[in-house]
Coordinates of C-alpha atoms and ligand atoms in Angstrom, one line a residue:
Chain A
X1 CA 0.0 0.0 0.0
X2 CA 2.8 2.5 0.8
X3 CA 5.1 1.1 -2.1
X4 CA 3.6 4.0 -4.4
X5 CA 3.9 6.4 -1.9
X6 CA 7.6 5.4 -1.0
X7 CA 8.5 5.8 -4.4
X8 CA 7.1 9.3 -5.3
X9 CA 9.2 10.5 -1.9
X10 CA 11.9 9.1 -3.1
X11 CA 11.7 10.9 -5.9
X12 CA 10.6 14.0 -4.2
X13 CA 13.0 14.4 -1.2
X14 CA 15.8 12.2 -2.8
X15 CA 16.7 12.3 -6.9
X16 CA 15.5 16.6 -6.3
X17 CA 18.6 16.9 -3.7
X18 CA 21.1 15.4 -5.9
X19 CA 21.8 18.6 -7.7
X20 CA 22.2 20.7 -4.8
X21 CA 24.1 18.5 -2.4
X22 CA 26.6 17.8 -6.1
X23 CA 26.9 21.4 -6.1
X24 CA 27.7 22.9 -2.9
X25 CA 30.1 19.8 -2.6
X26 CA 32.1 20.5 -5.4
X27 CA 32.8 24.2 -4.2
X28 CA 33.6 22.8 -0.7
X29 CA 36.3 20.2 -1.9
X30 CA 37.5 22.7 -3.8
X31 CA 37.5 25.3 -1.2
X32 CA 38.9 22.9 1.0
X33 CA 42.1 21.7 -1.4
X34 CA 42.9 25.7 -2.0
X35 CA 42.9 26.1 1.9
X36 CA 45.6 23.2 2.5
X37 CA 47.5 24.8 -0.4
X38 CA 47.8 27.8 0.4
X39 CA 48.1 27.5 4.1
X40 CA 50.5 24.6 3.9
X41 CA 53.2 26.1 2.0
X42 CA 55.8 25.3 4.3
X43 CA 58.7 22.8 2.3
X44 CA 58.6 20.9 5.1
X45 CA 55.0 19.7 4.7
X46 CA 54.9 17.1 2.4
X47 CA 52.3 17.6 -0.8
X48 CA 49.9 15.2 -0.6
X49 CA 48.6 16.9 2.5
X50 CA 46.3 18.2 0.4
X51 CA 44.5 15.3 -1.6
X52 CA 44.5 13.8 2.2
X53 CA 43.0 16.5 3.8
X54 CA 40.0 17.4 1.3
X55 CA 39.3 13.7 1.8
X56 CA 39.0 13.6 5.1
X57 CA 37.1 16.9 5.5
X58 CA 34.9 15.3 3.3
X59 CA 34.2 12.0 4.3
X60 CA 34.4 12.8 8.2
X61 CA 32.4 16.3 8.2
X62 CA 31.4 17.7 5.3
X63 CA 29.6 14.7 3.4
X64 CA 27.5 14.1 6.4
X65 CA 26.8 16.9 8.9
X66 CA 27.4 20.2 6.8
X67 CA 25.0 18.0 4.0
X68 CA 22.5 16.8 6.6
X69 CA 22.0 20.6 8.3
X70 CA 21.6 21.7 4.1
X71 CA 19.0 18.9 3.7
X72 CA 17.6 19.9 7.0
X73 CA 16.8 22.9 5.3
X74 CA 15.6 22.1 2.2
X75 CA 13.9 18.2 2.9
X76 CA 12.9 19.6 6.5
X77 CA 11.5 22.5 5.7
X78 CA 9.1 21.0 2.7
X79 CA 7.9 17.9 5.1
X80 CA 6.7 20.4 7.3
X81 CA 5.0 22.7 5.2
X82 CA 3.6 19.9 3.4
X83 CA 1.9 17.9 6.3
X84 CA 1.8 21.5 7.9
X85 CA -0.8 22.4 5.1
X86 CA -2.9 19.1 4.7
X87 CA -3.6 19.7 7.9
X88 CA -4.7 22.8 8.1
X89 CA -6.4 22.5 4.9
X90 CA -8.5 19.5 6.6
X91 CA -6.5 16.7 4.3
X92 CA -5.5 15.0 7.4
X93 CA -9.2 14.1 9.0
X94 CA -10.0 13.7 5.5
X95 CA -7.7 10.5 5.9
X96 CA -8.6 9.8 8.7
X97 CA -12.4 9.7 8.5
X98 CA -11.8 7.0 5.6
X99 CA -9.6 4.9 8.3
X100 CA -6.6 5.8 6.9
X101 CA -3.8 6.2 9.9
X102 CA -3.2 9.4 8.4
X103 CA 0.3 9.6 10.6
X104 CA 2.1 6.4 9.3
X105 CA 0.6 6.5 5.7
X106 CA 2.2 10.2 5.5
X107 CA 5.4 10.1 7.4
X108 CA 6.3 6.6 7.2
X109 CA 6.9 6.8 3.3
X110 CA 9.2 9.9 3.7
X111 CA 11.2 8.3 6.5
X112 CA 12.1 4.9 4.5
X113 CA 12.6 7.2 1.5
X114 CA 15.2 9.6 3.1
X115 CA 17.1 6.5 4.9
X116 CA 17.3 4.7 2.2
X117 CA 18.3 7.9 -0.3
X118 CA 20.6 10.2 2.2
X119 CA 23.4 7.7 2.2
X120 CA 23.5 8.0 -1.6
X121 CA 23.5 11.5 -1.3
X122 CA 26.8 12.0 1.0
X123 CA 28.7 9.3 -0.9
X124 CA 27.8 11.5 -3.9
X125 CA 29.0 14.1 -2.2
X126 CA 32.3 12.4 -1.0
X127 CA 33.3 11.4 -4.6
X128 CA 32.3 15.2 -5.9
X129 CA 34.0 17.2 -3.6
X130 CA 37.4 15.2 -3.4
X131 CA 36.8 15.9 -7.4
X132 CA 36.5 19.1 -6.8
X133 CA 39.5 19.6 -5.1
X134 CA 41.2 17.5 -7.4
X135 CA 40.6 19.9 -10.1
X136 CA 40.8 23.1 -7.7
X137 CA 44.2 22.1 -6.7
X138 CA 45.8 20.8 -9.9
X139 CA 44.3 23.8 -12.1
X140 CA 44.8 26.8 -9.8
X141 CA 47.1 25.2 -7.2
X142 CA 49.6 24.3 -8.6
X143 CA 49.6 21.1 -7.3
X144 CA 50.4 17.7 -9.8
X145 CA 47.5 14.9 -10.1
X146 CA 50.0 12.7 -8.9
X147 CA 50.7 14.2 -5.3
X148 CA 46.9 14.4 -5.0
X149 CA 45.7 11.3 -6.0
X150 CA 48.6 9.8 -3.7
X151 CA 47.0 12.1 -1.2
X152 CA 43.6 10.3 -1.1
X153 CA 45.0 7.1 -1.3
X154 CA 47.6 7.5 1.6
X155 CA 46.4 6.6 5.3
X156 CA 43.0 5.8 4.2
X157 CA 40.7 4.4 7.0
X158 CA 37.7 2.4 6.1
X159 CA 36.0 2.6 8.7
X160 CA 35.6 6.5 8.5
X161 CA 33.3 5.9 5.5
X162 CA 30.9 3.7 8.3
X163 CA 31.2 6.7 10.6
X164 CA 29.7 8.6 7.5
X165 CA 27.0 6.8 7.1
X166 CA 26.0 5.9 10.5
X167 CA 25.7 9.7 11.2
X168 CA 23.7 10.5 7.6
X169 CA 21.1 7.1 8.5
X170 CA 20.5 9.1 12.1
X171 CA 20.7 12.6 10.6
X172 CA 17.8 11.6 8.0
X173 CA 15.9 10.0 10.9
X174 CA 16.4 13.0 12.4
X175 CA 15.6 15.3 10.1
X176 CA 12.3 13.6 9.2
X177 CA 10.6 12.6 12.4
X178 CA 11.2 16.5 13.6
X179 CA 9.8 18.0 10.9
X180 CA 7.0 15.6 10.2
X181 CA 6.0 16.6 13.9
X182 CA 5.9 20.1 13.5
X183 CA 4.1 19.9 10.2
X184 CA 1.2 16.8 11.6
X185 CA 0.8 19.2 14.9
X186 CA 0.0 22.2 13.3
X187 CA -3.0 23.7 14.0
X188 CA -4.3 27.2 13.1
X189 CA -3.4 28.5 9.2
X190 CA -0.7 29.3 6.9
X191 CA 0.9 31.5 9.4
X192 CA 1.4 28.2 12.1
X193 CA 2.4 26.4 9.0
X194 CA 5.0 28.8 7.9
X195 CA 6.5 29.2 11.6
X196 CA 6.1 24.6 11.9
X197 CA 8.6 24.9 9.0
X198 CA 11.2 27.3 10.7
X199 CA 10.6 25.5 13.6
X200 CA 11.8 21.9 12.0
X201 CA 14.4 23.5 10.2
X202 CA 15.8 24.7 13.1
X203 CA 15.2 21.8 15.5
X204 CA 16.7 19.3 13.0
X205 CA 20.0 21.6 13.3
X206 CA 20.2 21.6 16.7
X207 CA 19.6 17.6 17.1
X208 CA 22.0 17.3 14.1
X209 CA 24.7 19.2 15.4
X210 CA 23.9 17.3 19.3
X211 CA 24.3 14.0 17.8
X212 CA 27.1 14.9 15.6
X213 CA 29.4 15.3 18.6
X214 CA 27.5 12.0 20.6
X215 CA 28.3 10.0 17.5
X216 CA 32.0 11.0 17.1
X217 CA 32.6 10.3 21.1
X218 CA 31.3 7.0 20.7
X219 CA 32.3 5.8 17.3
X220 CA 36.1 7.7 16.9
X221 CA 37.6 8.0 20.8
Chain B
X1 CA -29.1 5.8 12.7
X2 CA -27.0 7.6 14.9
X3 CA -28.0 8.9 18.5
X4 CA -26.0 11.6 20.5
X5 CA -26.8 11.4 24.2
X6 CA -25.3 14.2 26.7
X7 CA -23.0 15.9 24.8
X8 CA -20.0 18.1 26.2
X9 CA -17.3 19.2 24.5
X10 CA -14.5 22.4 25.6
X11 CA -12.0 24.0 24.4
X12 CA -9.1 24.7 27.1
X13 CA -12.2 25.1 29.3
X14 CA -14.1 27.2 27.3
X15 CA -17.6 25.2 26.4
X16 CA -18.3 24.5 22.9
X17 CA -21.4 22.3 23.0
X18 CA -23.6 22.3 25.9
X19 CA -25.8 19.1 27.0
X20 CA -26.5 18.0 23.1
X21 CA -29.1 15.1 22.9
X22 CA -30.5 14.3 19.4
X23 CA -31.0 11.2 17.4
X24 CA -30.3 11.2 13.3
X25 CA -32.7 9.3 11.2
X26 CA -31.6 6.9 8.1
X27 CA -32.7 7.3 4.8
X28 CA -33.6 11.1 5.8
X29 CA -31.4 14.0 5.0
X30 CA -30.9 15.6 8.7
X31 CA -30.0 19.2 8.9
X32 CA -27.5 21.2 12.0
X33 CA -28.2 25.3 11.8
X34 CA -27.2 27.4 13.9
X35 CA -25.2 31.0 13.5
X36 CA -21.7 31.2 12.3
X37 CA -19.7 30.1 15.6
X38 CA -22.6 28.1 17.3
X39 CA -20.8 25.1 17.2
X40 CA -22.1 23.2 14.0
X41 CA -18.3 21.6 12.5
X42 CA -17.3 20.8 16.4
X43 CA -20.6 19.1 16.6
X44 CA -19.9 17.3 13.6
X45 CA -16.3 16.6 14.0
X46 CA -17.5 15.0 17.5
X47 CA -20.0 12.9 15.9
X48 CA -17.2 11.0 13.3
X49 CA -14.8 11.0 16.0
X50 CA -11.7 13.9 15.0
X51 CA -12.6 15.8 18.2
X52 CA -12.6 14.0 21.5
X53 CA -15.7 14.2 23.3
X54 CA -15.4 15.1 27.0
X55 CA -18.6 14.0 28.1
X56 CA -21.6 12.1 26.7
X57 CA -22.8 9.3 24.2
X58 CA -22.3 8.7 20.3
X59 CA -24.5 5.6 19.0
X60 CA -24.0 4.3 15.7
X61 CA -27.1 2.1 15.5
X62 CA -26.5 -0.1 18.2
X63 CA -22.8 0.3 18.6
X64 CA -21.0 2.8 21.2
X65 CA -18.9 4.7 18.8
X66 CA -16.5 7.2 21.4
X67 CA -16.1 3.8 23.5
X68 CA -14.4 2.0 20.5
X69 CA -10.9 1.7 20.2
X70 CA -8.9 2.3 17.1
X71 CA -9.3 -0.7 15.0
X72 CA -13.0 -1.0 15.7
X73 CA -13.5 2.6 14.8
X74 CA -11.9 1.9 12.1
X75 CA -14.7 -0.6 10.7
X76 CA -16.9 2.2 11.0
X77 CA -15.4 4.7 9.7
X78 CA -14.8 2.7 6.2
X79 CA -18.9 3.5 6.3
X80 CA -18.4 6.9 6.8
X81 CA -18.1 10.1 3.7
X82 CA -17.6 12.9 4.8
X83 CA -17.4 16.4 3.1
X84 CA -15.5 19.2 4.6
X85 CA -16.2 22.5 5.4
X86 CA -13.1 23.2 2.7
X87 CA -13.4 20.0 0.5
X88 CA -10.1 18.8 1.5
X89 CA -9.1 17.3 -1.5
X90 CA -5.7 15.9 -1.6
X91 CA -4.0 18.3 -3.5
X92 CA -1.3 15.7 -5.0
X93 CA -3.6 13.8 -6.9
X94 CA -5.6 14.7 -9.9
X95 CA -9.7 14.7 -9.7
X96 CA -9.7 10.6 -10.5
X97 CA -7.1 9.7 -8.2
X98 CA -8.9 11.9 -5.5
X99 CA -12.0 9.5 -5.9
X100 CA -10.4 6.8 -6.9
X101 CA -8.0 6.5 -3.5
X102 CA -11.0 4.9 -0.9
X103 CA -11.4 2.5 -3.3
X104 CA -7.5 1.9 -3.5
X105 CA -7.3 1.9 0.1
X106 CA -10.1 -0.6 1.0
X107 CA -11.5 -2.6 -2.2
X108 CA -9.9 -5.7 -3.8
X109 CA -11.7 -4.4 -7.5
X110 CA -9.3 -4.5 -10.7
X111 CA -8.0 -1.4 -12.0
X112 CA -10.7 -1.2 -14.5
X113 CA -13.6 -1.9 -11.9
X114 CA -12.5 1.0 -10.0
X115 CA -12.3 3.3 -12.9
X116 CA -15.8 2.2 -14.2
X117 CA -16.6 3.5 -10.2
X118 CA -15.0 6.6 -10.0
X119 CA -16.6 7.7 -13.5
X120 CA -19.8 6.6 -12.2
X121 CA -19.5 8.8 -9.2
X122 CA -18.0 11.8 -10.9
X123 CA -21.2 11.8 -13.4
X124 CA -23.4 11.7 -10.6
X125 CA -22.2 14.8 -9.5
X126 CA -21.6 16.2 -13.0
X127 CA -18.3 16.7 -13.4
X128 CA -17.2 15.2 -16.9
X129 CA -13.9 15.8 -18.7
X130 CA -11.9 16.7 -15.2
X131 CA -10.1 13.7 -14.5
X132 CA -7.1 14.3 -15.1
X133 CA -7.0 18.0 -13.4
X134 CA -5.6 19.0 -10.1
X135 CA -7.6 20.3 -7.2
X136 CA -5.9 23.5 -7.8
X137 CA -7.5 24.0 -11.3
X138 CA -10.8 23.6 -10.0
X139 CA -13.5 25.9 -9.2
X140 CA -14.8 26.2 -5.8
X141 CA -18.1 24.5 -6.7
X142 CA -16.2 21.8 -8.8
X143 CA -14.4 21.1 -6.0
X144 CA -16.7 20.7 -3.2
X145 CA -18.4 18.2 -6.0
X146 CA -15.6 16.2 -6.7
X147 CA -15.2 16.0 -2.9
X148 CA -19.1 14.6 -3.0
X149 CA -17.8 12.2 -5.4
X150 CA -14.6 11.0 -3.2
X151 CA -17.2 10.6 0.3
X152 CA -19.8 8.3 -2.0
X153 CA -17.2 6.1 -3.7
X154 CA -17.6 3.4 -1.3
X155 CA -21.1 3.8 -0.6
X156 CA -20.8 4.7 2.6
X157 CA -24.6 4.0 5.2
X158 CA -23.2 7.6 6.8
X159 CA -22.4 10.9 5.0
X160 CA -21.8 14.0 6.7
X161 CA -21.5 17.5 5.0
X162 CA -20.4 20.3 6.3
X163 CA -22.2 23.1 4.4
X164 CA -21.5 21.9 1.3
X165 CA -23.5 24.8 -0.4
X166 CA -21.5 27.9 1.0
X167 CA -20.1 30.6 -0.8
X168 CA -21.5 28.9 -3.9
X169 CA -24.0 30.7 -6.7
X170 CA -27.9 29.8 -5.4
X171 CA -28.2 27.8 -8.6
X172 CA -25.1 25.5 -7.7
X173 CA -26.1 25.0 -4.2
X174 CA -29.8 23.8 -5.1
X175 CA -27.7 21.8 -7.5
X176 CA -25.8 20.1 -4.7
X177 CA -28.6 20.2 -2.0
X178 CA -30.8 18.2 -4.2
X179 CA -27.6 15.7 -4.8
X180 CA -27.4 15.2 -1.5
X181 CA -31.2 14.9 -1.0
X182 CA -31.4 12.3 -3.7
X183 CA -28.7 10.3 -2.7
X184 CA -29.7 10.0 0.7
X185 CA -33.0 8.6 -0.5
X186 CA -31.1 6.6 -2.9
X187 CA -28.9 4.1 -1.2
X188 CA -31.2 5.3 2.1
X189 CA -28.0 6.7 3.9
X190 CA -28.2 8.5 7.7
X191 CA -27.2 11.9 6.0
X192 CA -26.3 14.9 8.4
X193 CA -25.7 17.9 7.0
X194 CA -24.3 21.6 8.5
X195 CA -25.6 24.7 7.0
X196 CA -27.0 28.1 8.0
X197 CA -28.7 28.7 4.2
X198 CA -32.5 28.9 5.1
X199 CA -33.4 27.4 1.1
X200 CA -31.4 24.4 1.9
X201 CA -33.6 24.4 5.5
X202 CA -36.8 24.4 3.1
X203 CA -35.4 22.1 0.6
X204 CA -34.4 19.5 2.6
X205 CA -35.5 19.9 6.1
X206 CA -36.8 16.2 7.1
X207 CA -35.1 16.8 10.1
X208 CA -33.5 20.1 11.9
X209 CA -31.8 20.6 15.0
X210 CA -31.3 24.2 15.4
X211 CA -28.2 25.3 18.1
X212 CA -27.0 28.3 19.2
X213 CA -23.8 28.9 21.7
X214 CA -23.1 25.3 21.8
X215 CA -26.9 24.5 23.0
X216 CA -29.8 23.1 21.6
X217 CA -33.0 25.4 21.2
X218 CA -34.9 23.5 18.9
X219 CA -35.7 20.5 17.1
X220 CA -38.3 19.7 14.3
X221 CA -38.7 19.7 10.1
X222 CA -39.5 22.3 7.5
X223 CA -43.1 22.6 8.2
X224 CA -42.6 23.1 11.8
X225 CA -40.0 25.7 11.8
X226 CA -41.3 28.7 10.8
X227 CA -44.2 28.7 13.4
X228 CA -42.3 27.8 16.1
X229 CA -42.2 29.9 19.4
X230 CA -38.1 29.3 19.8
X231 CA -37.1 33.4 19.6
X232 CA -33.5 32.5 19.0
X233 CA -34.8 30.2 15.9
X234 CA -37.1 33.2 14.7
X235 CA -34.4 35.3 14.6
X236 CA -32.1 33.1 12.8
X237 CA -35.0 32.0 10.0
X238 CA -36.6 35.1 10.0
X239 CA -33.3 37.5 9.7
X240 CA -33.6 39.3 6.0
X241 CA -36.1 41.4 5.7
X242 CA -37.8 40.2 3.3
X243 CA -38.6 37.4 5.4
X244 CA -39.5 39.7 7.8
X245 CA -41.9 40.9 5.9
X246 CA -43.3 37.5 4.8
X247 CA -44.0 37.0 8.7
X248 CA -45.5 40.2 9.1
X249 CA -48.3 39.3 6.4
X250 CA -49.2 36.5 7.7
Ligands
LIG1 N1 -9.9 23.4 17.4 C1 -10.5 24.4 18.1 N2 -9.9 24.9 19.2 C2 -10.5 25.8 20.0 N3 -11.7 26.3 19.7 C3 -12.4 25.9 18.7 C4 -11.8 24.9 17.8 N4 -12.7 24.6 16.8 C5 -13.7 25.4 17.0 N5 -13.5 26.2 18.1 C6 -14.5 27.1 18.7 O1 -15.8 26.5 18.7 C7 -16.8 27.4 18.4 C8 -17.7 26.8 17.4 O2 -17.0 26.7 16.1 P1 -17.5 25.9 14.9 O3 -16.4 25.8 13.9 O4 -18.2 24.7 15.3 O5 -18.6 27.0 14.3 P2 -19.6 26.7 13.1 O6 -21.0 26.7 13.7 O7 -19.2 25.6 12.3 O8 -19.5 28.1 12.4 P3 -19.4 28.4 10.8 O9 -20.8 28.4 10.3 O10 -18.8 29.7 10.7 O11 -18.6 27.3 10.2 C9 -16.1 28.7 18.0 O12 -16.3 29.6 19.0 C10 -14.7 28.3 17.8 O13 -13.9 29.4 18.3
LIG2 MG1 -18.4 25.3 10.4

């Protein structure tokens, strides 16, 4: 029964971030490679610093929190306002006059679909950015392909890609429940609805950035 | 049939509805007036179960409906159409799929035998060539309509309106009241309806239970209510003034 649902939300909260989580981490990466290069230009620091260090600013913060607080503002904010608004707009008791559990046949949809999507999204987001300081670095920074690509290669700890992930499947729960909440306990007009989506934008943050430092005590000391 | 005993329901202590006792006859079209903020959608709303009641009785023929729990509710409700106050279409889905989703919720019917259904209903209440628009595109007339269509696609024994003929053109809202009417009679449905439009009261009147503040004045059909001796209830039938001075010729 929720199969068709599943799929439109995947479509909706998932395949429509792709382009704006690609985006924003290509201009990190980069940012990040021109950083190490310019702040690292010290002989004594070896080269590859740099390939090393976009990807593990990637893979250890960027891919994951800095995306999950963006998608808490863009997948958040458009749960909220759309549960927000069906009810207000009476949608809601319409399901639930039918004997629809209006609750589990809205949110539950949404929460498989980001789960199952948002790890897609940071690995995406991994492989972008380290290409975009790849091409940062060796274009502008005078840096060769070589020293870079040994860069992400050298020291390179599996298990930080788990870490990833683990903190994007509890950053998408996150982001989910909260803002379906605000937007199912609505009441009032599109004035409540408007201030339910701020409100699960910024919750979201704040739990994001709370469990953030939870999971790194318990998964990295 | 369905039988409210003892009503009370509050708002963050601030009474709604006030010791309501009335009993809804099947196959009839039964009518709640009242002014604007007298309490007619939370009466309703109490009725199908969205509000919590805080005192009192709701029978649905011999069944205890604010006793039930979830699941058994649930059988009920897949009985129940109901049209809100604002349609509340589903604003995601196009006309068909808006009366096609009860069926795709609770019926084992092929694909085809649901479409055959959803065309059937969407005639009945004359709207032909829409399927495949969105809520949005609609007219405010089309769209309480189409929500008719949605509440009857199941054939639901109890349909509730909540004034399903405001802010519409008079000829559109006879239009609907005598849907409703003739649908009722039809498949001999307990049909409760919310309005304060005194041509739907004549139209359709079988049964009226007129409120005000949250309490019941009055309680009687169309040929009854204009000679009643309830003041409130003459000054809600009797409020233009040409009705007035109808009353004054008499
Ligand atoms: N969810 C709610 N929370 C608090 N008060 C409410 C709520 N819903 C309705 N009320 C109050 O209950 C009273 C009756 O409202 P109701 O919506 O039943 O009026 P109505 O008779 O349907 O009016 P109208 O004809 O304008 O639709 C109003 O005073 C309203 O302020
Ligand atoms: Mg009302």
């Amino acid at each position: 029964m929720y199969y068709k649902q599943t799929i439109r939300e995947l479509m909706y909260l998932g395949f429509n971030s792709v382009a704006i989580i690609a985006i924003i981490s290509f201009f990190m990466g980069a940012v990040v490679a021109l950083q190490t290069v310019y702040n690292t230009e010290n002989p004594l620091y070896p080269k590859y610093l740099v390939g090393l260090g976009t990807r593990d600013s990637m893979i250890l913060e960027f891919s994951s929190s800095v995306a999950a607080l963006i998608l808490a503002g863009k997948v958040g904010s458009s749960i909220a306002s759309e549960i927000g608004t069906m009810r207000v707009t009476e949608q809601i008791d319409a399901l639930e006059i039918m004997g629809v559990n209006s609750a589990s046949y809205l949110i539950l949809p949404k929460l498989i679909a980001t789960v199952l999507f948002n790890p897609f999204l940071t690995l995406i987001s991994i492989i972008v950015g380290i290409f975009g300081g790849y091409l940062a670095s060796t274009v502008f920074g005078t840096m060769t392909p070589e020293d870079f690509i040994y860069g992400i290669q050298y020291a390179f700890i599996p298990f930080y890609i788990t870490y990833s992930l683990v903190k994007t499947l509890v950053f998408a729960f996150i982001i989910t429940t909260v803002s379906a909440f605000q937007g199912y306990y609505v009441s009032g007009g599109s004035l409540e609805v408007g201030r339910a989506s701020t409100k699960a934008v910024v919750f979201s943050c704040l739990l994001i950035l709370l469990f953030n430092v939870i999971i790194t005590q318990l998964m990295l000391s | 049939m369905i039988r409210v005993k003892n009503l009370y329901k509050s708002f963050d202590g601030r009474t709604v509805l006030d010791n309501i006792s009335v009993e809804f006859e099947s196959g009839k079209t039964n009518l709640i007036i009242g002014q604007s903020g007298s309490g007619k959608t939370v009466l309703l709303k109490c009725i199908v179960g969205l509000h919590e009641i805080d005192k009192g009785e709701i029978w649905y023929e011999d069944v205890l409906f604010n006793k039930l729990n979830f699941t058994d509710k649930k059988e009920i409700r897949k009985e129940m159409g109901m049209l809100f106050q604002g349609s509340a279409l589903f604003d995601s889905l196009t006309v068909e799929q808006n009366v096609r989703f009860p069926l795709d919720m609770f019926t084992e019917k092929t694909y085809e035998e649901k479409t055959d259904r959803v065309n059937f209903c969407l005639n009945r209440v004359n709207i032909l060539n829409s399927n495949n628009l969105f809520p949005s595109e609609l007219s405010g007339g089309m769209r309480k309509r189409v929500a008719i269509a949605r509440a009857i696609s199941l054939n639901p024994k109890y349909l509730f309106c909540d004034e399903p003929n405001s802010g519409l053109d008079p000829i559109t809202a006879i239009l609907i009241d005598a849907l409703i009417k003739e649908l009722t009679e039809e498949y001999s449905m307990t049909t409760i309806v919310n309005t304060h439009d005194m041509n739907s009261v004549m139209e359709n009147g079988e049964k009226i239970l007129f409120i005000s503040d949250g309490v019941k004045c009055w309680e009687g059909n169309k040929n009854e209510i204009l000679n009643s001796d309830c003041e409130k209830l003459n000054d809600f039938v009797f409020a233009n003034s040409l009705a007035k001075k109808l009353r004054s010729l008499r």
